[in-house]
Coordinates of C-alpha atoms in Angstrom, one line a residue:
M1 CA -5.3 2.4 31.0
L2 CA -4.9 4.3 27.1
D3 CA -2.1 2.2 26.9
S4 CA -4.3 -1.8 27.4
I5 CA -7.6 -0.2 26.0
L6 CA -5.6 0.6 22.5
Q7 CA -3.6 -2.5 23.0
W8 CA -6.8 -4.5 22.8
F9 CA -8.1 -2.5 20.0
I10 CA -5.3 -3.2 18.0
G11 CA -5.0 -6.8 19.2
L12 CA -8.7 -7.6 17.0
G13 CA -6.8 -7.2 14.1
G14 CA -7.5 -5.7 10.9
T15 CA -10.6 -8.2 9.6
I16 CA -12.2 -6.6 12.6
L17 CA -10.5 -3.7 13.1
V18 CA -11.4 -2.1 9.9
P19 CA -15.1 -3.0 9.7
L20 CA -15.6 -1.9 13.2
V21 CA -14.7 1.3 12.4
L22 CA -17.0 1.6 9.4
I23 CA -19.3 0.3 11.5
I24 CA -19.1 3.3 13.9
L25 CA -19.0 5.6 10.9
G26 CA -22.0 4.6 9.5
L27 CA -23.6 5.7 12.6
I28 CA -22.2 8.7 13.3
V29 CA -23.5 9.7 9.7
R30 CA -26.6 8.6 10.0
L31 CA -26.8 5.5 8.5
K32 CA -29.7 3.2 10.0
P33 CA -28.0 0.5 12.3
S34 CA -29.1 -2.7 10.6
R35 CA -27.4 -1.3 7.3
A36 CA -24.4 0.0 9.0
I37 CA -24.0 -3.5 10.6
Q38 CA -24.5 -5.2 7.5
A39 CA -22.3 -3.0 5.3
G40 CA -19.3 -3.8 7.8
L41 CA -20.1 -7.3 8.2
T42 CA -19.7 -7.2 4.2
V43 CA -16.8 -5.8 4.1
A44 CA -15.4 -8.1 7.5
I45 CA -16.4 -10.8 4.8
G46 CA -14.6 -9.1 1.7
M47 CA -11.4 -8.4 3.9
I48 CA -11.3 -12.3 5.0
G49 CA -11.8 -13.6 1.4
V50 CA -8.8 -11.0 0.1
N51 CA -6.5 -12.2 3.1
A52 CA -7.2 -15.7 2.3
I53 CA -6.7 -15.4 -1.4
I54 CA -3.1 -13.6 -0.7
N55 CA -2.4 -16.1 1.6
I56 CA -2.9 -18.9 -0.7
L57 CA -0.6 -17.1 -3.3
T58 CA 2.0 -16.1 -0.6
S59 CA 1.8 -20.0 0.4
A60 CA 2.2 -20.8 -3.1
L61 CA 5.1 -18.7 -4.1
A62 CA 7.0 -18.4 -0.7
P63 CA 9.1 -21.8 -1.5
A64 CA 9.1 -21.0 -5.1
V65 CA 11.0 -17.6 -4.3
Q66 CA 13.1 -19.8 -1.5
A67 CA 13.9 -22.7 -4.6
M68 CA 15.2 -20.0 -6.9
V69 CA 17.4 -18.3 -4.0
D70 CA 18.9 -22.3 -3.2
N71 CA 19.3 -23.2 -7.1
F72 CA 21.4 -20.0 -7.7
N73 CA 23.4 -20.0 -4.4
L74 CA 21.9 -16.8 -4.0
S75 CA 23.4 -14.8 -1.0
L76 CA 23.2 -11.1 0.3
N77 CA 23.8 -9.9 3.9
I78 CA 20.7 -8.4 5.1
I79 CA 17.2 -11.0 5.9
D80 CA 13.9 -9.9 3.7
M81 CA 11.8 -10.2 7.3
G82 CA 8.7 -9.3 4.9
S83 CA 6.2 -6.7 5.4
G84 CA 4.3 -9.1 7.4
T85 CA 6.4 -9.1 10.6
A86 CA 6.5 -4.9 10.4
G87 CA 1.7 -4.1 11.8
P88 CA 3.0 -6.6 15.0
L89 CA 6.8 -4.6 14.9
S90 CA 5.0 -1.3 15.6
F91 CA 1.7 -2.5 17.9
S92 CA 3.6 -4.1 19.8
T93 CA 4.9 -0.9 21.3
T94 CA 3.4 1.7 23.9
L95 CA 5.3 4.5 21.3
G96 CA 3.4 2.6 18.3
V97 CA -0.3 2.5 19.7
L98 CA -0.3 6.7 20.3
I99 CA -0.2 7.0 16.1
I100 CA -3.9 6.0 16.3
P101 CA -5.5 8.5 18.8
I102 CA -3.4 10.7 17.0
A103 CA -3.9 10.4 13.8
I104 CA -7.9 10.3 14.8
V105 CA -7.6 14.1 15.8
I106 CA -5.2 15.5 12.6
N107 CA -7.2 14.0 10.0
L108 CA -10.6 15.4 11.8
V109 CA -9.5 19.0 12.2
L110 CA -7.9 19.2 8.8
I111 CA -11.1 17.6 7.1
W112 CA -12.7 20.6 9.2
A113 CA -10.1 23.6 8.1
G114 CA -10.7 22.1 4.5
L115 CA -7.1 20.8 3.9
T116 CA -7.9 17.2 3.2
K117 CA -10.6 15.1 1.4
T118 CA -9.6 11.8 2.7
L119 CA -11.6 10.7 6.1
N120 CA -9.4 7.9 6.9
V121 CA -10.5 4.5 8.4
D122 CA -7.9 1.9 8.0
V123 CA -6.7 2.1 11.4
W124 CA -4.5 -1.0 10.6
N125 CA -2.4 0.7 8.1
L126 CA -1.1 2.9 10.3
W127 CA 1.5 0.9 11.3
Q128 CA 3.7 2.6 9.1
P129 CA 3.8 5.6 10.1
A130 CA 4.0 3.9 13.3
M131 CA 7.0 1.9 11.9
V132 CA 9.0 4.7 11.3
G133 CA 8.2 6.2 15.3
V134 CA 10.0 3.2 16.5
M135 CA 12.8 3.4 13.8
V136 CA 13.8 7.1 14.9
W137 CA 13.3 5.4 18.3
A138 CA 15.8 2.8 17.7
V139 CA 18.5 5.0 16.6
T140 CA 18.2 8.5 18.9
G141 CA 16.8 7.0 22.2
D142 CA 14.4 10.2 21.9
Y143 CA 10.8 8.9 22.8
A144 CA 9.4 12.3 22.6
L145 CA 11.3 12.8 19.1
A146 CA 9.9 9.4 17.9
T147 CA 6.5 10.5 18.7
C148 CA 6.8 13.4 17.1
A149 CA 8.3 11.7 13.6
M150 CA 5.1 10.1 13.0
I151 CA 3.0 13.5 12.6
P152 CA 4.6 13.9 9.0
F153 CA 4.5 10.7 7.7
F154 CA 0.6 10.7 8.3
L155 CA 0.6 14.1 6.9
L156 CA 2.4 13.1 3.9
E157 CA -0.4 10.0 3.5
L158 CA -3.3 12.3 3.4
L159 CA -1.3 14.4 0.7
L160 CA -0.7 11.4 -1.1
A161 CA -3.9 9.9 -0.9
D162 CA -5.8 13.5 -1.6
V163 CA -3.3 14.4 -5.1
F164 CA -3.6 10.7 -6.9
Q165 CA -7.6 9.8 -5.5
P166 CA -9.1 10.8 -9.1
L167 CA -6.7 8.7 -11.0
I168 CA -7.0 5.7 -8.9
S169 CA -11.0 6.0 -8.6
K170 CA -11.0 6.4 -12.2
F171 CA -8.7 3.6 -13.4
F172 CA -10.0 0.7 -10.5
N173 CA -13.7 2.4 -10.4
L174 CA -13.9 3.1 -6.6
P175 CA -15.6 6.5 -6.0
G176 CA -16.3 8.0 -2.9
I177 CA -12.5 6.3 -2.1
A178 CA -9.0 7.1 -1.4
I179 CA -6.0 4.7 -0.3
T180 CA -4.1 5.7 2.3
H181 CA -1.9 2.9 2.1
V182 CA 1.5 4.4 1.9
M183 CA 3.1 1.2 0.6
A184 CA 1.2 1.6 -2.2
L185 CA 1.2 5.4 -2.6
S186 CA 4.3 5.8 -2.4
G187 CA 5.7 4.4 -5.8
M188 CA 3.1 6.6 -8.0
V189 CA 5.1 9.5 -7.2
L190 CA 7.3 7.8 -9.6
A191 CA 5.4 6.4 -12.1
V192 CA 3.1 9.7 -12.8
P193 CA 6.4 11.5 -14.3
L194 CA 7.7 8.1 -15.7
N195 CA 4.8 7.2 -17.1
W196 CA 4.5 10.9 -18.9
L197 CA 8.3 10.1 -20.0
F198 CA 7.1 7.3 -22.1
D199 CA 4.2 9.6 -23.7
H200 CA 7.0 11.4 -25.4
I201 CA 9.5 8.1 -26.3
P202 CA 9.3 6.6 -29.9
G203 CA 8.0 3.6 -30.2
L204 CA 7.3 2.7 -26.3
S205 CA 4.8 5.6 -26.2
K206 CA 2.5 3.3 -29.4
V207 CA 3.3 0.0 -27.5
N208 CA -0.2 -0.9 -25.2
V209 CA -0.8 -4.1 -23.7
N210 CA -2.8 -4.9 -21.3
S211 CA -5.5 -7.3 -19.8
E212 CA -7.9 -6.5 -22.3
T213 CA -5.8 -5.7 -25.7
V214 CA -4.3 -9.2 -24.9
Q215 CA -7.9 -10.8 -24.3
K216 CA -8.9 -9.0 -28.0
R217 CA -6.2 -10.3 -29.7
F218 CA -5.3 -13.8 -28.1
G219 CA -9.2 -14.7 -27.1
F220 CA -8.5 -18.1 -25.1
L221 CA -4.7 -17.5 -23.9
G222 CA -5.8 -13.7 -22.8
N223 CA -8.4 -14.7 -20.3
P224 CA -7.0 -13.7 -16.5
M225 CA -7.4 -17.6 -15.7
I226 CA -4.9 -18.8 -18.5
I227 CA -2.6 -15.7 -17.4
G228 CA -2.3 -17.1 -14.1
F229 CA -1.5 -20.6 -14.9
I230 CA 1.3 -19.2 -17.7
I231 CA 2.8 -17.1 -15.1
G232 CA 2.9 -19.6 -12.3
C233 CA 4.2 -22.5 -14.3
I234 CA 6.7 -20.4 -15.7
I235 CA 8.1 -19.6 -12.7
G236 CA 7.5 -23.3 -11.1
V237 CA 9.9 -24.1 -13.5
L238 CA 12.7 -21.2 -12.9
A239 CA 11.9 -23.1 -9.8
E240 CA 13.0 -26.4 -10.7
F241 CA 9.6 -28.1 -9.9
D242 CA 8.8 -30.9 -10.8
F243 CA 5.7 -31.8 -13.1
S244 CA 3.2 -31.5 -10.3
G245 CA 4.9 -28.6 -8.4
V246 CA 5.2 -26.5 -11.7
V247 CA 1.0 -27.7 -12.6
N248 CA 0.1 -27.1 -9.0
L249 CA 1.5 -23.6 -8.6
G250 CA 0.5 -22.8 -12.5
V251 CA -3.2 -23.8 -11.2
E252 CA -2.6 -21.6 -8.0
T253 CA -2.2 -18.4 -9.6
A254 CA -5.1 -19.5 -11.9
A255 CA -6.9 -19.4 -8.7
V256 CA -6.0 -16.2 -7.3
L257 CA -6.6 -14.5 -10.4
V258 CA -9.9 -15.5 -10.8
L259 CA -11.6 -15.2 -7.0
L260 CA -9.9 -11.8 -6.0
P261 CA -11.8 -9.8 -8.1
K262 CA -15.2 -12.0 -6.7
M263 CA -14.0 -10.7 -3.1
I264 CA -12.8 -7.0 -4.0
S265 CA -16.4 -6.8 -5.3
M266 CA -18.0 -7.7 -1.4
F267 CA -15.5 -5.3 -0.2
M268 CA -17.3 -2.4 -2.0
E269 CA -20.6 -3.7 -1.8
G270 CA -19.6 -2.6 2.1
L271 CA -18.1 0.5 1.0
T272 CA -20.7 1.6 -0.9
P273 CA -23.6 2.8 1.5
I274 CA -21.5 4.5 3.9
A275 CA -19.2 5.8 1.4
E276 CA -22.8 7.6 0.2
A277 CA -23.8 8.5 3.8
T278 CA -20.7 9.5 4.2
Q279 CA -20.8 12.0 1.6
E280 CA -24.2 13.4 2.7
F281 CA -23.8 14.1 6.0
T282 CA -20.5 16.4 5.9
E283 CA -21.7 17.9 2.6
K284 CA -24.6 18.7 5.4
H285 CA -22.2 19.1 8.5
L286 CA -19.1 20.7 7.2
R287 CA -19.7 23.4 5.5
G288 CA -20.1 21.5 1.6
A289 CA -17.2 19.4 2.6
D290 CA -16.5 16.4 -0.3
V291 CA -14.9 13.9 1.9
N292 CA -13.7 10.1 0.6
I293 CA -12.9 7.4 2.5
G294 CA -9.5 6.0 2.6
M295 CA -9.0 2.2 3.1
D296 CA -6.4 -0.2 2.3
A297 CA -5.3 -0.9 -1.0
A298 CA -6.5 -4.5 -0.9
L299 CA -9.6 -2.9 -3.2
T300 CA -6.9 -3.1 -5.7
V301 CA -5.1 -5.8 -6.1
G302 CA -7.8 -8.0 -7.7
N303 CA -7.6 -6.1 -11.1
S304 CA -5.8 -8.6 -13.6
D305 CA -3.7 -5.9 -14.8
V306 CA -2.3 -5.6 -11.1
L307 CA -1.9 -9.4 -10.5
A308 CA -0.3 -9.8 -14.0
V309 CA 2.4 -7.5 -13.0
S310 CA 2.9 -8.3 -9.9
I311 CA 3.4 -12.3 -10.3
V312 CA 6.0 -11.5 -13.3
M313 CA 7.6 -8.6 -11.0
I314 CA 9.1 -11.5 -8.4
P315 CA 11.0 -13.2 -10.3
I316 CA 12.6 -9.9 -11.9
T317 CA 12.8 -8.2 -8.1
L318 CA 14.6 -11.1 -7.3
F319 CA 17.1 -10.6 -10.4
I320 CA 18.1 -7.5 -9.4
G321 CA 18.5 -7.3 -6.0
V322 CA 21.0 -10.2 -6.7
V323 CA 22.5 -7.6 -9.3
L324 CA 22.2 -4.6 -8.2
P325 CA 25.5 -3.0 -7.5
G326 CA 25.7 -1.7 -4.1
N327 CA 22.5 -3.7 -2.4
Q328 CA 23.0 -6.0 0.7
V329 CA 18.5 -7.1 1.2
L330 CA 18.7 -10.3 -0.8
P331 CA 14.4 -10.0 -1.9
V332 CA 12.9 -12.9 -0.4
G333 CA 9.7 -12.5 2.2
D334 CA 8.5 -10.0 0.9
L335 CA 8.4 -11.4 -2.4
P336 CA 4.8 -12.7 -2.5
T337 CA 3.2 -9.7 -1.3
L338 CA 5.1 -7.0 -3.1
V339 CA 1.8 -6.9 -5.3
Y340 CA 0.6 -4.0 -1.9
A341 CA 3.7 -2.0 -3.7
L342 CA 2.9 -2.3 -7.1
C343 CA -0.5 -1.8 -7.5
L344 CA -1.3 1.9 -7.9
M345 CA 1.3 2.5 -9.9
V346 CA 0.2 0.0 -12.7
A347 CA -2.8 2.6 -12.5
A348 CA -0.5 5.2 -13.0
F349 CA 0.8 3.7 -16.1
R350 CA -2.7 2.6 -17.1
G351 CA -3.1 -0.6 -17.5
N352 CA -0.1 -0.8 -19.8
F353 CA 1.8 -3.8 -18.8
V354 CA 5.0 -3.0 -20.7
R355 CA 5.2 0.2 -19.0
S356 CA 4.8 -1.2 -15.9
I357 CA 7.4 -3.8 -16.1
I358 CA 9.7 -1.3 -16.9
G359 CA 8.3 1.2 -14.1
C360 CA 8.3 -0.7 -11.3
S361 CA 11.5 -2.5 -11.9
I362 CA 13.0 1.6 -12.1
Y363 CA 11.2 1.2 -8.7
T364 CA 12.3 -2.1 -7.4
V365 CA 16.1 -0.4 -7.6
T366 CA 14.8 2.3 -5.3
M367 CA 13.3 0.2 -2.6
L368 CA 16.6 -1.8 -2.7
Y369 CA 18.6 0.8 -1.9
L370 CA 16.8 2.2 1.0
A371 CA 16.2 -0.9 2.0
T372 CA 19.6 -1.3 2.3
W373 CA 20.3 2.2 4.2
I374 CA 17.2 1.7 6.3
A375 CA 18.4 -1.6 7.5
P376 CA 20.4 -0.5 11.0
A377 CA 16.9 1.5 11.9
L378 CA 15.2 -1.4 11.4
T379 CA 17.1 -3.8 12.8
G380 CA 17.0 -1.7 16.2
A381 CA 12.9 -1.4 15.7
Y382 CA 13.0 -4.9 15.8
Q383 CA 15.2 -5.5 18.5
I384 CA 12.9 -3.1 20.5
A385 CA 9.4 -4.8 19.8
G386 CA 11.8 -8.1 21.4
Y387 CA 12.3 -10.0 18.0
A388 CA 14.9 -12.3 18.0
V389 CA 17.0 -10.4 15.3
E390 CA 20.7 -11.8 13.8
G391 CA 23.0 -9.2 12.0
L392 CA 20.8 -6.7 10.0
A393 CA 17.1 -7.2 8.9
S394 CA 14.8 -5.4 6.6
F395 CA 12.3 -5.8 4.1
V396 CA 12.1 -4.3 0.1
T397 CA 9.3 -2.2 0.8
A398 CA 10.5 -1.0 3.9
G399 CA 12.5 1.0 1.3
L400 CA 9.4 3.4 0.7
W401 CA 10.9 7.3 0.7
P402 CA 8.4 8.2 3.5
N403 CA 10.2 6.2 5.5
A404 CA 13.2 7.2 4.6
V405 CA 12.2 11.0 4.6
G406 CA 10.9 10.4 8.1
L407 CA 13.8 8.8 9.2
A408 CA 16.2 10.9 7.6
A409 CA 14.3 14.4 9.0
A410 CA 14.4 13.2 12.4
Q411 CA 17.7 11.2 12.7
H412 CA 20.0 14.0 11.1
F413 CA 17.7 17.0 12.1
G414 CA 15.8 16.1 14.8
Y415 CA 12.6 18.3 16.0
V416 CA 13.7 21.0 13.1
G417 CA 13.7 18.0 10.8
V418 CA 10.2 17.3 11.5
V419 CA 8.4 20.9 11.8
V420 CA 10.1 21.1 8.3
V421 CA 9.1 18.3 6.7
S422 CA 5.2 18.9 8.7
L423 CA 5.4 22.5 7.6
V424 CA 6.1 21.4 4.2
A425 CA 3.1 18.4 4.2
L426 CA 0.6 21.1 5.1
A427 CA 1.5 23.8 2.5
L428 CA 1.2 20.9 0.0
L429 CA -2.3 20.1 1.6
F430 CA -2.8 23.8 1.5
Y431 CA -1.5 24.0 -2.2
V432 CA -3.9 20.9 -3.1
N433 CA -7.4 21.1 -1.3
R434 CA -7.9 25.2 -1.4
V435 CA -5.4 26.8 -3.4
R436 CA -6.0 24.4 -6.8
R437 CA -9.5 23.2 -5.8
G438 CA -10.8 26.8 -5.9
A439 CA -8.9 27.5 -9.2
K440 CA -10.9 24.9 -10.8
Q441 CA -14.2 26.2 -9.4
D442 CA -13.3 29.6 -10.5
A443 CA -12.9 27.7 -13.5

């Protein structure tokens, strides 16, 4: 019965599921029903708009990526299924849907205990810990272990959201919002120390190229619309499109850079009253707890620096995938949505285009190696979910380090590994939200 209810709930899809959760949250925190419903519907419209524009980008770039692969006769032995298949894969099993009640209970307990500042409402992206669970199930055959393996992943999600919320909130101007999208958060662990390193490299430390500086220096040519058009045309030329195809890809890319920020503003219009009411409620009823609403990284992808870096990284990632020794994943299916994996790294590099390209390229190497290593387990997960997969299957952003940590801990160390990773994550949450925060307040 519970499984049927959860399956129906998940079947609503992210564009209904997340706004519905927000409406319920709004009512719980004493927002007027009319305002809660209006806020939820505004978020839903924003999500639909963001998804529609990302779909335009995906449908425009997918043929270009495939054309580049065909033109240069590129071939590797692991199929890139694209991360778009991962959500349905994860939630099509009874194991996958269990993460929803588990995550809600854990999240509320940790907020009450003061061990996290993030209230996750991005229920749809719980497919990420669910996918780790299904992979563990595929390689071990132990359903209970697979269920337990989802817990440390969710704890890591809250930890990363708490640690990087101030930086992300400041760069993207998202007060009261945390990003709980692990696909986006994972790269921050590399980007922050890399940015410190870049600060200490002579020459590179002086280079500061972002959309703002480009627009000041180049005027008309620095306009995000023009940048999008130029980048789209370059990719069209690399794909050997005809003149019409090159120009069409340029126009579609320009449209994405112009329209996406407008949809993000609707997102924020709906989220703001719920975030404010949630803050007031938690301060009153949860011992003055300071809580941020955990949301999808879609809130950040409309940034012009993010879009420019993400689109340029498409041919770069394809090139890296082909020349990288030991890599077996041919990046194709995941390239058009690479923006979700790289968006927050751009914030860590403060929008600096040169640093972002270097840092994201290094990160891409790690993802490709881990995506290759994880392929047997992920192929087994696809088979459990009923996908007809021939040979090995993976995708670029399957190679996130939390995926690898969660799978390796359970696969090689069983329940002990899962418990150890969970305890480490809890200890770090305690340090971040109790010890460090207490020290700041005393200071």
